[in-house]
CSV table of C-alpha atoms in Angstrom, one decimal:
chain,number,residue,atom,x,y,z
A,1,MET,CA,129.3,216.0,136.4
A,2,GLU,CA,128.3,219.0,138.6
A,3,ALA,CA,131.9,219.1,139.9
A,4,LEU,CA,133.2,219.4,136.4
A,5,LYS,CA,130.7,222.2,135.5
A,6,ASN,CA,131.7,224.1,138.6
A,7,ARG,CA,135.4,223.8,137.8
A,8,TYR,CA,135.4,224.5,134.0
A,9,GLU,CA,132.2,226.3,133.5
A,10,ASN,CA,133.4,229.8,135.0
A,11,LYS,CA,130.8,232.1,133.5
A,12,LYS,CA,132.3,235.3,135.1
A,13,ALA,CA,135.9,234.5,133.5
A,14,LEU,CA,134.3,234.1,130.1
A,15,VAL,CA,132.2,237.2,130.1
A,16,ASP,CA,135.4,239.0,131.1
A,17,ILE,CA,137.2,237.6,128.1
A,18,TYR,CA,134.6,238.3,125.8
A,19,ILE,CA,134.0,242.0,126.9
A,20,THR,CA,138.0,242.5,126.9
A,21,GLU,CA,138.1,241.3,123.3
A,22,ILE,CA,135.2,243.8,122.3
A,23,LEU,CA,136.9,246.6,124.1
A,24,SER,CA,140.6,246.0,122.8
A,25,VAL,CA,139.2,246.1,118.9
A,26,PRO,CA,141.9,248.5,117.5
A,27,LYS,CA,140.5,252.0,116.3
A,28,ILE,CA,140.2,252.4,112.5
A,29,GLN,CA,142.5,255.2,111.3
A,30,SER,CA,141.2,255.8,107.9
A,31,GLU,CA,138.6,254.5,105.5
A,32,ASN,CA,139.0,250.8,105.1
A,33,PRO,CA,136.4,248.3,104.1
A,34,VAL,CA,138.6,245.5,105.4
A,35,GLN,CA,139.1,246.9,108.7
A,36,LEU,CA,135.3,247.8,109.0
A,37,ARG,CA,134.4,244.3,108.2
A,38,PHE,CA,136.9,242.9,110.7
A,39,LEU,CA,135.3,245.1,113.4
A,40,ILE,CA,131.7,243.8,112.6
A,41,ASP,CA,132.8,240.2,112.6
A,42,THR,CA,134.9,240.5,115.6
A,43,VAL,CA,132.1,242.3,117.8
A,44,ARG,CA,129.1,240.0,116.5
A,45,SER,CA,131.2,236.9,117.3
A,46,HIS,CA,131.8,237.8,120.9
A,47,LEU,CA,128.2,239.2,121.2
A,48,ARG,CA,126.8,235.6,119.9
A,49,SER,CA,129.2,234.2,122.6
A,50,LEU,CA,127.8,236.2,125.3
A,51,LYS,CA,124.2,235.4,124.2
A,52,ASN,CA,125.1,231.8,124.5
A,53,LEU,CA,125.8,232.4,128.2
A,54,ARG,CA,122.0,233.4,128.5
A,55,MET,CA,122.8,236.9,129.5
A,56,ASP,CA,120.1,239.5,129.1
A,57,SER,CA,120.6,243.1,128.1
A,58,ASN,CA,120.4,244.6,131.7
A,59,VAL,CA,123.1,242.1,133.0
A,60,LEU,CA,125.2,242.5,130.0
A,61,SER,CA,125.3,246.4,130.4
A,62,ASP,CA,126.2,246.0,134.1
A,63,ALA,CA,128.9,243.7,133.1
A,64,ILE,CA,130.5,246.1,130.6
A,65,LEU,CA,130.3,248.9,133.1
A,66,LEU,CA,131.5,246.8,135.8
A,67,HIS,CA,134.6,245.8,133.5
A,68,MET,CA,135.6,249.4,132.8
A,69,LEU,CA,135.1,250.5,136.4
A,70,ASN,CA,137.4,247.5,137.6
A,71,SER,CA,140.2,248.6,135.4
A,72,LYS,CA,140.1,252.1,137.1
A,73,ILE,CA,140.9,250.9,140.6
A,74,ASP,CA,144.3,249.7,142.0
A,75,ARG,CA,145.6,246.4,141.5
A,76,GLU,CA,145.4,245.5,145.3
A,77,SER,CA,141.7,246.3,145.3
A,78,GLN,CA,141.2,244.4,142.1
A,79,ARG,CA,142.7,241.4,143.8
A,80,LEU,CA,140.6,241.6,146.8
A,81,PHE,CA,137.3,241.9,145.0
A,82,GLN,CA,138.1,238.9,143.0
A,83,LEU,CA,138.8,236.8,146.3
A,84,ASP,CA,135.6,238.5,147.7
A,85,LEU,CA,133.4,236.8,145.0
A,86,LYS,CA,132.1,233.5,146.2
A,87,THR,CA,130.6,232.0,143.0
A,88,THR,CA,131.6,232.0,139.2
A,89,GLU,CA,128.5,234.1,138.3
A,90,VAL,CA,128.9,237.4,136.8
A,91,PRO,CA,128.8,240.0,139.8
A,92,SER,CA,126.3,242.7,139.6
A,93,LEU,CA,127.1,246.5,139.7
A,94,GLN,CA,125.7,246.5,143.3
A,95,ASP,CA,128.1,243.9,144.5
A,96,PHE,CA,131.1,246.0,143.0
A,97,PHE,CA,129.7,249.3,144.8
A,98,SER,CA,129.4,247.4,148.0
A,99,PHE,CA,132.9,246.1,147.9
A,100,LEU,CA,134.3,249.5,147.3
A,101,GLU,CA,132.3,251.0,150.3
A,102,THR,CA,133.8,248.3,152.6
A,103,ARG,CA,137.1,249.0,151.1
A,104,CYS,CA,137.0,252.6,151.8
A,105,ILE,CA,136.2,252.0,155.4
A,106,GLN,CA,139.1,249.5,155.8
A,107,LEU,CA,141.5,252.0,154.3
A,108,GLU,CA,140.1,254.8,156.4
A,109,SER,CA,140.5,252.9,159.6
A,110,ILE,CA,144.2,252.2,158.9
A,111,ARG,CA,146.4,255.0,160.2
A,112,LYS,CA,150.0,255.7,159.7
A,113,THR,CA,152.0,255.4,162.8
A,114,ASP,CA,154.7,258.0,163.2
A,115,PHE,CA,157.9,257.0,165.2
A,116,ASP,CA,160.0,259.6,166.6
A,117,THR,CA,163.6,258.8,166.0
A,118,LYS,CA,167.1,259.8,167.5
A,119,SER,CA,170.6,259.3,166.4
A,120,TRP,CA,173.0,258.2,169.0
A,121,ASN,CA,176.5,259.0,168.0
A,122,THR,CA,179.4,257.4,169.9
A,123,VAL,CA,181.8,259.5,171.6
A,124,ASP,CA,184.5,258.3,169.1
A,125,LYS,CA,182.7,259.8,166.3
A,126,THR,CA,181.8,263.0,167.9
A,127,LEU,CA,185.4,263.5,168.7
A,128,ARG,CA,186.6,262.7,165.1
A,129,SER,CA,184.0,265.4,164.0
A,130,PHE,CA,185.2,268.0,166.2
A,131,TRP,CA,189.0,267.6,165.2
A,132,GLY,CA,187.9,267.3,161.6
A,133,THR,CA,186.2,270.7,161.8
A,134,GLU,CA,189.2,272.4,163.3
A,135,ASN,CA,191.6,271.0,160.8
A,136,ILE,CA,192.3,272.9,157.4
A,137,SER,CA,191.2,271.1,154.6
A,138,GLU,CA,193.9,269.6,152.4
A,139,GLU,CA,194.1,270.8,148.6
A,140,GLN,CA,193.2,268.3,145.8
A,141,PRO,CA,195.9,265.8,145.1
A,142,ILE,CA,198.0,266.5,142.1
A,143,ILE,CA,197.4,264.5,139.1
A,144,SER,CA,199.7,263.7,136.2
A,145,ASP,CA,199.4,265.1,132.6
A,146,GLU,CA,198.2,261.9,131.3
A,147,LEU,CA,195.3,261.7,133.9
A,148,SER,CA,194.5,265.3,133.2
A,149,TYR,CA,194.3,264.6,129.5
A,150,CYS,CA,192.1,261.8,130.0
A,151,GLU,CA,189.7,263.7,132.1
A,152,LYS,CA,189.6,266.5,129.4
A,153,HIS,CA,189.2,264.1,126.8
A,154,PHE,CA,186.2,262.6,128.6
A,155,GLU,CA,184.5,266.0,129.0
A,156,LYS,CA,185.0,267.0,125.2
A,157,THR,CA,184.0,263.6,123.4
A,158,HIS,CA,181.4,261.9,125.7
A,159,PHE,CA,177.8,261.7,124.6
A,160,ARG,CA,174.6,259.9,124.9
A,161,LYS,CA,173.3,257.7,122.3
A,162,PRO,CA,169.6,257.5,121.4
A,163,CYS,CA,169.3,254.2,123.2
A,164,GLY,CA,170.5,255.8,126.5
A,165,ARG,CA,173.9,254.3,126.5
A,166,TYR,CA,177.0,256.7,126.9
A,167,SER,CA,179.8,256.6,124.4
A,168,ILE,CA,183.3,258.1,124.1
A,169,SER,CA,186.1,258.2,121.6
A,170,LEU,CA,189.4,256.4,122.2
A,171,PRO,CA,192.0,258.7,123.7
A,172,PHE,CA,194.6,258.6,120.8
A,173,LYS,CA,197.7,260.5,121.3
A,174,GLU,CA,198.2,263.6,119.0
A,175,ASN,CA,201.1,263.5,116.3
A,176,ILE,CA,201.7,259.7,116.9
A,177,GLN,CA,203.3,259.6,113.6
A,178,GLU,CA,206.3,261.7,114.5
A,179,ASN,CA,206.5,260.4,118.1
A,180,VAL,CA,205.8,257.0,118.0
A,181,ASN,CA,208.7,254.5,118.7
A,182,LEU,CA,207.9,250.8,118.4
A,183,GLY,CA,211.3,249.5,119.2
A,184,ASP,CA,211.9,245.8,119.2
A,185,SER,CA,208.3,245.1,119.6
A,186,ARG,CA,207.8,243.3,116.4
A,187,SER,CA,209.8,240.2,117.6
A,188,ILE,CA,207.9,240.0,120.9
A,189,ALA,CA,204.6,240.2,118.9
A,190,SER,CA,205.6,237.5,116.5
A,191,LYS,CA,206.6,235.3,119.3
A,192,ARG,CA,203.2,235.7,121.2
A,193,LEU,CA,201.5,235.2,117.9
A,194,ASP,CA,203.4,231.9,117.6
A,195,GLN,CA,202.3,230.9,121.2
A,196,LEU,CA,198.7,231.7,120.3
A,197,TRP,CA,198.7,229.6,117.2
A,198,ARG,CA,200.1,226.6,119.1
A,199,ARG,CA,197.5,226.8,121.8
A,200,LEU,CA,194.8,227.1,119.2
A,201,ASP,CA,196.1,224.0,117.2
A,202,ARG,CA,195.7,222.2,120.7
A,203,ASP,CA,192.0,223.1,121.0
A,204,SER,CA,190.1,223.0,117.7
A,205,LYS,CA,186.9,224.4,119.3
A,206,LEU,CA,188.7,227.6,120.6
A,207,LYS,CA,190.4,228.1,117.1
A,208,ASN,CA,187.1,228.1,115.3
A,209,LEU,CA,185.7,230.7,117.5
A,210,TYR,CA,188.9,232.7,117.2
A,211,THR,CA,188.6,232.4,113.4
A,212,LYS,CA,185.1,233.4,113.4
A,213,SER,CA,185.6,236.5,115.4
A,214,ILE,CA,188.5,237.6,113.2
A,215,GLU,CA,186.2,237.1,110.0
A,216,GLU,CA,183.6,239.2,111.7
A,217,TYR,CA,185.9,242.0,112.5
A,218,LEU,CA,187.0,241.9,108.8
A,219,SER,CA,183.4,241.9,107.3
A,220,LEU,CA,182.5,244.9,109.6
A,221,ASP,CA,185.6,246.7,108.6
A,222,HIS,CA,186.7,247.0,112.2
A,223,MET,CA,190.1,245.7,111.1
A,224,ASP,CA,192.2,245.4,107.7
A,225,HIS,CA,194.7,242.9,106.7
A,226,VAL,CA,198.0,244.9,106.4
A,227,SER,CA,200.4,243.7,103.9
A,228,PRO,CA,204.2,243.6,105.0
A,229,SER,CA,205.0,246.1,102.1
A,230,THR,CA,202.7,248.8,103.4
A,231,ASN,CA,205.3,250.7,105.3
A,232,HIS,CA,206.0,252.9,102.1
A,233,ILE,CA,205.7,256.4,102.7
A,234,PHE,CA,203.3,258.1,100.0
A,235,THR,CA,203.5,261.7,98.8
A,236,LYS,CA,201.0,263.6,96.8
A,237,ARG,CA,203.5,263.1,93.6
A,238,ASP,CA,203.5,259.3,94.2
A,239,VAL,CA,199.5,259.2,94.1
A,240,LEU,CA,199.3,261.2,90.9
A,241,SER,CA,202.1,259.0,89.3
A,242,GLN,CA,200.3,255.8,90.1
A,243,ASN,CA,197.0,257.1,88.9
A,244,THR,CA,198.5,257.9,85.6
A,245,ARG,CA,199.8,254.5,85.1
A,246,ILE,CA,196.0,253.2,84.8
A,247,PHE,CA,195.5,253.3,81.1
A,248,ASP,CA,191.8,253.0,80.4
A,249,PRO,CA,190.7,255.1,77.4
A,250,LEU,CA,187.3,253.3,76.9
A,251,GLY,CA,186.4,253.5,80.6
A,252,LEU,CA,186.0,249.8,81.0
A,253,LEU,CA,187.5,250.2,84.7
A,254,GLY,CA,185.0,253.0,85.6
A,255,PRO,CA,184.6,251.9,89.3
A,256,VAL,CA,188.4,251.9,89.8
A,257,ILE,CA,189.0,255.1,88.1
A,258,SER,CA,186.2,256.9,89.8
A,259,LYS,CA,187.5,255.8,93.1
A,260,SER,CA,191.0,257.2,92.3
A,261,LYS,CA,189.3,260.4,91.2
A,262,PHE,CA,187.5,261.0,94.4
A,263,PHE,CA,190.7,260.4,96.3
A,264,MET,CA,192.6,262.9,94.2
A,265,GLN,CA,189.9,265.5,94.9
A,266,GLN,CA,190.2,264.7,98.6
A,267,LEU,CA,193.9,265.0,98.3
A,268,TRP,CA,193.7,268.5,96.8
A,269,LEU,CA,191.5,269.8,99.5
A,270,LEU,CA,194.4,268.9,102.1
A,271,LYS,CA,196.6,271.5,99.9
A,272,LEU,CA,199.6,269.5,100.4
A,273,GLU,CA,203.0,270.2,98.6
A,274,TRP,CA,204.1,267.7,96.0
A,275,HIS,CA,206.9,266.2,98.0
A,276,GLU,CA,204.8,266.2,101.2
A,277,LYS,CA,204.0,262.9,102.7
A,278,LEU,CA,200.2,262.1,103.2
A,279,PRO,CA,198.6,262.0,106.7
A,280,VAL,CA,198.5,258.6,108.2
A,281,PRO,CA,194.7,257.8,107.7
A,282,VAL,CA,194.9,259.2,104.1
A,283,ALA,CA,198.1,257.1,103.4
A,284,ALA,CA,196.3,254.0,104.8
A,285,GLU,CA,193.3,254.5,102.6
A,286,TRP,CA,195.7,254.8,99.5
A,287,ALA,CA,197.7,252.0,100.3
A,288,SER,CA,194.5,249.8,100.8
A,289,PHE,CA,193.4,251.0,97.2
A,290,VAL,CA,197.0,250.4,95.8
A,291,GLN,CA,197.5,247.0,97.0
A,292,TYR,CA,194.4,245.6,94.9
A,293,LEU,CA,195.6,247.0,91.7
A,294,PRO,CA,197.6,244.0,90.5
A,295,VAL,CA,194.2,242.1,90.6
A,296,LEU,CA,193.3,244.1,87.4
A,297,GLU,CA,195.9,242.3,85.2
A,298,LYS,CA,193.5,239.2,85.4
A,299,LEU,CA,190.6,241.1,84.3
A,300,LYS,CA,189.6,240.1,80.7
A,301,ILE,CA,186.7,241.9,78.7
A,302,PRO,CA,185.9,240.7,75.2
A,303,ARG,CA,186.1,243.5,72.8
A,304,PHE,CA,184.3,242.1,69.7
A,305,ALA,CA,180.9,243.3,70.0
A,306,LEU,CA,179.4,242.5,66.5
A,307,SER,CA,178.6,239.2,64.8
A,308,GLU,CA,177.9,237.7,61.4
A,309,ASN,CA,174.4,237.8,59.8
A,310,LEU,CA,173.3,240.9,61.4
A,311,GLU,CA,169.8,242.2,61.2
A,312,SER,CA,169.9,245.3,63.3
A,313,ILE,CA,172.1,247.1,65.8
A,314,ILE,CA,170.8,249.1,68.7
A,315,LEU,CA,172.9,251.2,70.8
A,316,TYR,CA,171.8,251.6,74.5
A,317,GLY,CA,173.1,254.6,77.0
A,318,PHE,CA,172.4,254.8,80.6
A,319,SER,CA,173.4,257.7,82.9
A,320,ASP,CA,173.4,258.2,86.7
A,321,ALA,CA,174.6,260.7,89.3
A,322,SER,CA,175.2,260.8,93.1
A,323,GLU,CA,176.7,263.4,95.5
A,324,LYS,CA,180.3,262.2,94.9
A,325,GLY,CA,180.0,262.1,90.9
A,326,PHE,CA,178.2,261.0,87.7
A,327,GLY,CA,178.8,258.7,84.8
A,328,ALA,CA,177.6,257.5,81.6
A,329,VAL,CA,177.9,254.0,79.9
A,330,THR,CA,176.8,252.6,76.4
A,331,TYR,CA,176.0,249.1,75.5
A,332,VAL,CA,175.6,247.9,71.8
A,333,SER,CA,172.9,245.2,71.1
A,334,VAL,CA,173.2,242.8,68.1
A,335,ILE,CA,170.2,241.0,66.7
A,336,LYS,CA,171.0,238.2,64.3
A,337,ASN,CA,168.8,237.0,61.4
A,338,ASN,CA,167.7,234.1,63.5
A,339,GLY,CA,166.5,236.3,66.3
A,340,ASP,CA,169.3,235.8,68.7
A,341,ARG,CA,170.5,238.9,70.6
A,342,HIS,CA,173.9,239.6,72.1
A,343,SER,CA,174.7,242.6,74.2
A,344,GLN,CA,178.1,244.0,75.0
A,345,LEU,CA,179.7,246.6,77.3
A,346,LEU,CA,181.1,249.2,74.9
A,347,CYS,CA,182.4,252.2,76.7
A,348,SER,CA,181.9,254.5,79.8
A,349,LYS,CA,183.0,257.9,81.2
A,350,SER,CA,182.8,259.4,84.8
A,351,ARG,CA,183.2,262.8,86.3
A,352,VAL,CA,183.8,263.9,89.9
A,353,ALA,CA,181.1,266.2,91.3
A,354,PRO,CA,182.4,269.7,91.8
A,355,LEU,CA,183.6,271.0,95.3
A,356,LYS,CA,180.6,273.5,95.1
A,357,THR,CA,177.5,271.9,96.2
A,358,VAL,CA,175.1,271.0,93.5
A,359,THR,CA,171.6,269.5,93.7
A,360,ILE,CA,171.2,265.9,92.7
A,361,PRO,CA,168.8,266.8,89.8
A,362,ARG,CA,171.4,269.0,88.2
A,363,LEU,CA,174.1,266.3,88.7
A,364,GLU,CA,171.8,263.9,86.8
A,365,LEU,CA,171.4,266.5,84.1
A,366,SER,CA,175.3,266.7,83.8
A,367,ALA,CA,175.2,262.9,83.5
A,368,CYS,CA,172.7,263.1,80.5
A,369,LEU,CA,175.0,265.7,78.9
A,370,LEU,CA,178.0,263.4,79.4
A,371,LEU,CA,176.0,260.6,77.8
A,372,SER,CA,174.9,262.8,75.0
A,373,LYS,CA,178.6,263.4,74.2
A,374,LEU,CA,179.8,259.8,74.7
A,375,VAL,CA,177.0,258.5,72.4
A,376,ARG,CA,177.9,261.0,69.6
A,377,LYS,CA,181.6,260.1,69.9
A,378,VAL,CA,180.6,256.4,69.7
A,379,ILE,CA,178.3,256.7,66.7
A,380,ASN,CA,181.2,258.7,64.7
A,381,ALA,CA,183.8,256.0,65.7
A,382,LEU,CA,181.5,252.9,64.7
A,383,LYS,CA,180.5,254.4,61.2
A,384,MET,CA,177.8,252.0,61.0
A,385,ASN,CA,174.0,252.1,60.5
A,386,LEU,CA,172.2,251.9,63.7
A,387,SER,CA,168.6,250.8,63.9
A,388,GLN,CA,168.0,252.7,67.3
A,389,VAL,CA,169.7,254.8,70.0
A,390,ILE,CA,167.9,254.6,73.2
A,391,LEU,CA,169.1,256.6,76.2
A,392,PHE,CA,167.9,256.0,79.8
A,393,SER,CA,168.0,258.1,83.0
A,394,ASP,CA,166.5,257.4,86.3
A,395,SER,CA,165.9,261.2,87.0
A,396,THR,CA,162.4,262.2,86.0
A,397,ILE,CA,163.4,265.8,86.7
A,398,ALA,CA,166.3,265.9,84.2
A,399,LEU,CA,164.0,264.0,81.7
A,400,SER,CA,161.5,266.7,82.0
A,401,TRP,CA,164.1,269.4,81.5
A,402,ILE,CA,165.4,267.7,78.3
A,403,LYS,CA,161.8,268.0,76.9
A,404,THR,CA,161.6,271.7,77.8
A,405,PRO,CA,162.6,274.4,75.5
A,406,PRO,CA,165.8,275.9,77.0
A,407,HIS,CA,164.7,279.5,77.0
A,408,LEU,CA,162.2,278.8,79.7
A,409,LEU,CA,164.8,277.3,82.0
A,410,LYS,CA,167.5,278.8,84.4
A,411,THR,CA,171.1,279.4,82.8
A,412,PHE,CA,172.9,276.5,84.3
A,413,VAL,CA,169.9,274.0,83.1
A,414,ALA,CA,169.3,275.8,79.7
A,415,ASN,CA,173.0,275.6,78.7
A,416,ARG,CA,173.1,271.8,79.2
A,417,VAL,CA,169.7,271.1,78.0
A,418,ALA,CA,170.4,273.0,74.8
A,419,LYS,CA,173.4,270.9,74.2
A,420,ILE,CA,171.8,267.7,75.0
A,421,GLN,CA,168.8,268.4,72.5
A,422,GLU,CA,171.4,269.4,69.7
A,423,LEU,CA,173.4,266.0,70.3
A,424,THR,CA,170.2,263.7,70.8
A,425,VAL,CA,168.0,265.3,68.5
A,426,ASN,CA,167.2,261.9,66.5
A,427,PHE,CA,167.5,259.7,69.7
A,428,SER,CA,164.8,258.8,72.4
A,429,TRP,CA,165.1,259.3,76.0
A,430,HIS,CA,163.4,257.0,78.4
A,431,HIS,CA,162.9,256.7,82.3
A,432,ILE,CA,164.4,253.7,84.0
A,433,SER,CA,163.9,252.9,87.9
A,434,SER,CA,167.0,253.3,90.1
């Protein structure tokens, strides 16, 4: 029994643990009753544990002070102090100071020994140094234009990321669309691809890894699937022609139409002639957009929004904006006599943000104006008695402007607010979270 107590009842180790826990209680940054309660409970719990070890206040004070002083000395001295203790009892402060005195004497008695060193060079090295000094230094070796370009490219494009790693852009050749000549590389690439697939067919595990890596590249937009028919040369006239083929008077294809509008705005900034072909990156972006347009033929949207035995009809409108553009959409909600409700998308409109930078609240206000015009047009077209017309926007600033008399606002805002108030005088505006 005495051997077990000596082995497992290490009073010194327990005291160190409890004191460490007390001193490591996190600092409370603000008024918080939960954190204050946690502080009280933690300290009281460890103090009770120390009290159970039968430690009086003087010994406990020495133990806390000893714990703090021990953390101030170097690790080697801490290790030697632990080895110097012969028992598991809590050491006194006097024991610690006695150890420090002894440690100082030991360190002072250790003296560093200086050694005089001399380098002996062989006769061969001395002779080489002599002739090397007498020779005329050669000029730097002549490097090729490609190596010179790579060196300049590195100096211009390399940078250091926040994580500490260096990054550099790939050294693509300039004017590659005019100078590139692939020759007969397609047949060679096709043969190598066939060889790769035959190899993968023999190793199912390797084939799964290859497939997963390709899917990961596609999901991260590191690569795109290129259709065999994407070698068409697009001009500015081609883009406009394909845009006009998308007939969508009700705005049911709003996301698609908006993307084409954004592209046209980007195209106008390039200041190209109508017959001039698009740059390679721009042409690739347009080709990626065009190849998905045939999917729209399969899109079906039910157009009958009403129903029999109607009790009331409510028209809902929503507006939103971003840095690229803004839009508005309307829904009609039909309530039957039996209480059933049916909601249906009615129409939408979108606009591209102007090239001149406009703040988001002003774009949101422009979206509200677009919604007001759209709702008024829908009401005139329906020619039905509507129970309610409820309009929503996620911009609190735009909603506050709409409720403000126009003469108190700046010109840009005042003109739009006046028009909105005129068009929606009998309608209600509400806020909706983004």
